[in-house]
PDB file of C-alpha atoms in Angstrom:
ATOM      1  CA  MET A   1     119.285  72.089 111.484  1.00 46.00           C
ATOM      2  CA  ASN A   2     121.779  74.883 110.775  1.00 48.00           C
ATOM      3  CA  ALA A   3     120.604  77.842 108.760  1.00 50.00           C
ATOM      4  CA  SER A   4     122.955  78.798 105.963  1.00 47.00           C
ATOM      5  CA  VAL A   5     124.442  82.251 106.482  1.00 46.00           C
ATOM      6  CA  PRO A   6     125.870  83.916 103.386  1.00 47.00           C
ATOM      7  CA  ALA A   7     129.558  84.855 103.619  1.00 51.00           C
ATOM      8  CA  CYS A   8     128.789  88.334 102.320  1.00 49.00           C
ATOM      9  CA  PRO A   9     125.328  89.673 103.073  1.00 49.00           C
ATOM     10  CA  ALA A  10     123.505  91.340 100.227  1.00 47.00           C
ATOM     11  CA  PRO A  11     124.156  95.080 100.234  1.00 53.00           C
ATOM     12  CA  ALA A  12     121.359  97.310 101.390  1.00 54.00           C
ATOM     13  CA  SER A  13     119.660  99.205  98.577  1.00 63.00           C
ATOM     14  CA  ALA A  14     121.563 102.387  97.935  1.00 81.00           C
ATOM     15  CA  GLY A  15     118.592 103.910  96.147  1.00 89.00           C
ATOM     16  CA  PRO A  16     118.608 105.767  92.855  1.00 94.00           C
ATOM     17  CA  PRO A  17     121.857 107.377  91.698  1.00 94.00           C
ATOM     18  CA  PRO A  18     122.467 111.070  92.564  1.00 92.00           C
ATOM     19  CA  HIS A  19     122.108 112.049  88.915  1.00 96.00           C
ATOM     20  CA  LEU A  20     121.203 110.603  85.541  1.00 97.00           C
ATOM     21  CA  THR A  21     123.175 111.233  82.353  1.00 97.00           C
ATOM     22  CA  LEU A  22     121.202 110.759  79.166  1.00 97.00           C
ATOM     23  CA  ALA A  23     121.734 111.053  75.448  1.00 97.00           C
ATOM     24  CA  ALA A  24     119.823 114.121  74.250  1.00 97.00           C
ATOM     25  CA  THR A  25     117.277 112.091  72.272  1.00 97.00           C
ATOM     26  CA  GLU A  26     113.517 111.826  72.177  1.00 95.00           C
ATOM     27  CA  GLN A  27     113.718 108.933  74.690  1.00 97.00           C
ATOM     28  CA  ALA A  28     115.306 111.200  77.347  1.00 98.00           C
ATOM     29  CA  PRO A  29     112.063 112.666  78.781  1.00 98.00           C
ATOM     30  CA  ALA A  30     110.560 109.227  79.529  1.00 98.00           C
ATOM     31  CA  LEU A  31     113.768 108.007  81.152  1.00 98.00           C
ATOM     32  CA  ALA A  32     113.995 111.214  83.218  1.00 98.00           C
ATOM     33  CA  ARG A  33     110.362 110.851  84.378  1.00 98.00           C
ATOM     34  CA  ALA A  34     110.996 107.301  85.583  1.00 98.00           C
ATOM     35  CA  TYR A  35     114.178 108.402  87.345  1.00 98.00           C
ATOM     36  CA  ALA A  36     112.431 111.317  89.076  1.00 98.00           C
ATOM     37  CA  ARG A  37     109.549 109.118  90.266  1.00 98.00           C
ATOM     38  CA  ASP A  38     112.080 106.604  91.661  1.00 97.00           C
ATOM     39  CA  VAL A  39     113.986 109.329  93.528  1.00 97.00           C
ATOM     40  CA  VAL A  40     110.809 110.791  95.054  1.00 97.00           C
ATOM     41  CA  LYS A  41     109.425 107.389  96.032  1.00 97.00           C
ATOM     42  CA  TYR A  42     112.740 106.445  97.645  1.00 97.00           C
ATOM     43  CA  THR A  43     113.255 109.702  99.526  1.00 96.00           C
ATOM     44  CA  VAL A  44     109.896 111.307 100.350  1.00 96.00           C
ATOM     45  CA  THR A  45     107.741 109.900 103.118  1.00 94.00           C
ATOM     46  CA  ASP A  46     104.553 108.593 101.514  1.00 94.00           C
ATOM     47  CA  PRO A  47     104.360 110.832  98.402  1.00 96.00           C
ATOM     48  CA  ASP A  48     100.882 111.020  96.914  1.00 96.00           C
ATOM     49  CA  ALA A  49     100.072 110.345  93.257  1.00 97.00           C
ATOM     50  CA  GLU A  50      99.463 114.022  92.476  1.00 97.00           C
ATOM     51  CA  TYR A  51     102.910 115.008  93.752  1.00 98.00           C
ATOM     52  CA  LEU A  52     104.589 112.210  91.756  1.00 98.00           C
ATOM     53  CA  PHE A  53     102.684 113.279  88.653  1.00 98.00           C
ATOM     54  CA  THR A  54     103.657 116.960  89.123  1.00 98.00           C
ATOM     55  CA  VAL A  55     107.358 116.160  89.605  1.00 98.00           C
ATOM     56  CA  ALA A  56     107.339 113.858  86.568  1.00 98.00           C
ATOM     57  CA  LEU A  57     105.590 116.483  84.426  1.00 98.00           C
ATOM     58  CA  VAL A  58     108.044 119.229  85.380  1.00 98.00           C
ATOM     59  CA  VAL A  59     111.021 116.922  84.702  1.00 98.00           C
ATOM     60  CA  SER A  60     109.518 115.938  81.367  1.00 98.00           C
ATOM     61  CA  GLU A  61     109.018 119.533  80.253  1.00 97.00           C
ATOM     62  CA  LEU A  62     112.518 120.611  81.284  1.00 97.00           C
ATOM     63  CA  VAL A  63     114.189 117.619  79.617  1.00 98.00           C
ATOM     64  CA  THR A  64     112.092 118.043  76.452  1.00 96.00           C
ATOM     65  CA  ASN A  65     113.198 121.673  76.228  1.00 94.00           C
ATOM     66  CA  SER A  66     116.801 120.647  76.781  1.00 96.00           C
ATOM     67  CA  VAL A  67     116.627 118.048  74.017  1.00 96.00           C
ATOM     68  CA  ARG A  68     114.893 120.403  71.558  1.00 93.00           C
ATOM     69  CA  TYR A  69     116.660 123.680  72.261  1.00 92.00           C
ATOM     70  CA  GLY A  70     119.609 123.054  74.613  1.00 92.00           C
ATOM     71  CA  SER A  71     121.563 120.384  72.820  1.00 93.00           C
ATOM     72  CA  GLU A  72     123.083 119.394  69.517  1.00 91.00           C
ATOM     73  CA  PRO A  73     123.035 115.900  67.965  1.00 91.00           C
ATOM     74  CA  GLY A  74     125.285 113.576  69.964  1.00 94.00           C
ATOM     75  CA  ASP A  75     125.107 115.703  73.164  1.00 96.00           C
ATOM     76  CA  ARG A  76     124.337 114.331  76.586  1.00 97.00           C
ATOM     77  CA  LEU A  77     122.416 116.009  79.369  1.00 97.00           C
ATOM     78  CA  ARG A  78     122.420 115.521  83.109  1.00 98.00           C
ATOM     79  CA  VAL A  79     119.309 115.332  85.297  1.00 98.00           C
ATOM     80  CA  VAL A  80     119.646 115.836  89.032  1.00 98.00           C
ATOM     81  CA  VAL A  81     116.673 115.292  91.373  1.00 98.00           C
ATOM     82  CA  ASP A  82     117.243 116.329  94.963  1.00 97.00           C
ATOM     83  CA  THR A  83     114.243 115.802  97.183  1.00 96.00           C
ATOM     84  CA  THR A  84     113.125 116.092 100.790  1.00 96.00           C
ATOM     85  CA  ASP A  85     109.677 115.895 102.359  1.00 96.00           C
ATOM     86  CA  ALA A  86     109.393 119.670 101.894  1.00 97.00           C
ATOM     87  CA  ARG A  87     110.370 120.024  98.205  1.00 97.00           C
ATOM     88  CA  THR A  88     111.841 118.427  95.101  1.00 98.00           C
ATOM     89  CA  ARG A  89     114.531 120.321  93.199  1.00 98.00           C
ATOM     90  CA  ILE A  90     115.117 119.298  89.613  1.00 98.00           C
ATOM     91  CA  GLN A  91     118.142 120.401  87.601  1.00 98.00           C
ATOM     92  CA  VAL A  92     118.702 119.774  83.906  1.00 98.00           C
ATOM     93  CA  HIS A  93     122.216 120.504  82.675  1.00 97.00           C
ATOM     94  CA  ASP A  94     122.824 120.930  78.941  1.00 97.00           C
ATOM     95  CA  THR A  95     125.507 122.278  76.618  1.00 94.00           C
ATOM     96  CA  VAL A  96     123.839 125.332  75.068  1.00 94.00           C
ATOM     97  CA  ARG A  97     123.943 128.766  76.735  1.00 91.00           C
ATOM     98  CA  ARG A  98     120.719 129.972  75.084  1.00 90.00           C
ATOM     99  CA  GLU A  99     118.228 130.478  77.896  1.00 89.00           C
ATOM    100  CA  PRO A 100     114.691 129.175  77.768  1.00 87.00           C
ATOM    101  CA  ARG A 101     111.958 131.792  77.802  1.00 85.00           C
ATOM    102  CA  LEU A 102     108.212 132.004  77.967  1.00 82.00           C
ATOM    103  CA  ARG A 103     107.020 132.548  74.410  1.00 75.00           C
ATOM    104  CA  PRO A 104     104.030 134.710  73.563  1.00 73.00           C
ATOM    105  CA  GLU A 105     100.831 132.718  73.314  1.00 70.00           C
ATOM    106  CA  SER A 106      99.931 131.598  69.802  1.00 64.00           C
ATOM    107  CA  ASP A 107      97.179 129.521  68.248  1.00 69.00           C
ATOM    108  CA  GLU A 108      99.504 128.914  65.287  1.00 71.00           C
ATOM    109  CA  ARG A 109     102.213 126.927  67.107  1.00 62.00           C
ATOM    110  CA  CYS A 110     101.916 123.406  68.433  1.00 65.00           C
ATOM    111  CA  ARG A 111     104.971 123.913  70.672  1.00 66.00           C
ATOM    112  CA  GLY A 112     106.122 126.480  73.177  1.00 68.00           C
ATOM    113  CA  ARG A 113     103.837 125.729  76.122  1.00 79.00           C
ATOM    114  CA  GLY A 114     106.238 123.679  78.264  1.00 89.00           C
ATOM    115  CA  LEU A 115     107.611 126.535  80.322  1.00 93.00           C
ATOM    116  CA  TYR A 116     104.086 127.779  81.002  1.00 92.00           C
ATOM    117  CA  ILE A 117     103.369 124.361  82.538  1.00 94.00           C
ATOM    118  CA  VAL A 118     106.593 124.512  84.584  1.00 97.00           C
ATOM    119  CA  ASP A 119     105.809 128.079  85.630  1.00 96.00           C
ATOM    120  CA  ALA A 120     102.340 127.057  86.827  1.00 96.00           C
ATOM    121  CA  LEU A 121     103.604 124.089  88.869  1.00 97.00           C
ATOM    122  CA  ALA A 122     107.007 125.158  90.186  1.00 98.00           C
ATOM    123  CA  THR A 123     109.463 127.913  90.958  1.00 98.00           C
ATOM    124  CA  TRP A 124     112.177 127.823  88.283  1.00 97.00           C
ATOM    125  CA  GLY A 125     115.272 129.590  87.060  1.00 97.00           C
ATOM    126  CA  ILE A 126     118.474 129.366  85.053  1.00 97.00           C
ATOM    127  CA  ALA A 127     122.153 129.292  86.035  1.00 96.00           C
ATOM    128  CA  ASP A 128     125.277 129.338  83.895  1.00 93.00           C
ATOM    129  CA  ARG A 129     127.808 126.558  84.036  1.00 92.00           C
ATOM    130  CA  PRO A 130     131.219 126.408  82.343  1.00 91.00           C
ATOM    131  CA  PHE A 131     129.963 124.667  79.199  1.00 90.00           C
ATOM    132  CA  GLY A 132     126.251 125.412  78.990  1.00 94.00           C
ATOM    133  CA  LYS A 133     123.512 126.070  81.496  1.00 97.00           C
ATOM    134  CA  VAL A 134     121.379 124.546  84.214  1.00 98.00           C
ATOM    135  CA  VAL A 135     117.624 124.990  84.231  1.00 97.00           C
ATOM    136  CA  TRP A 136     116.202 124.203  87.654  1.00 98.00           C
ATOM    137  CA  ALA A 137     112.759 123.956  89.165  1.00 98.00           C
ATOM    138  CA  GLU A 138     111.427 123.340  92.673  1.00 98.00           C
ATOM    139  CA  VAL A 139     108.136 121.577  93.276  1.00 98.00           C
ATOM    140  CA  ARG A 140     106.498 121.619  96.691  1.00 97.00           C
ATOM    141  CA  PRO A 141     103.774 119.295  97.917  1.00 93.00           C
ATOM    142  CA  GLN A 142     100.319 120.844  98.135  1.00 84.00           C
TER     143      GLN A 142
END
């Protein structure tokens, strides 16, 4: 019996795309978390659950800040996750030059704690780009 051989073999999985472009809406953080987890699972050798959680949390906080403070209605933002076994670098590109900052602690506000979370879990910074800024963070496995 002859085995059937396809004329064109199925392509090997190319993995997640190098970046994700999202509408700056309230759905963006969840989509960015799923994308970041996929990139880490695809690239990092045997990532543990804590590392995946940390990367997803940092991505979520950066994207949430970008949606709330770094974009206008109708804007799009770009999420880049570059990872190796030694670290995961997250970049969130948006269209507003206003830089995020750690706000003074307050019992009155329900918001404003996201960068404290990022600061506790990662090294982070800001870079200008021609039409906006990039907020980046690097997470390292424990």
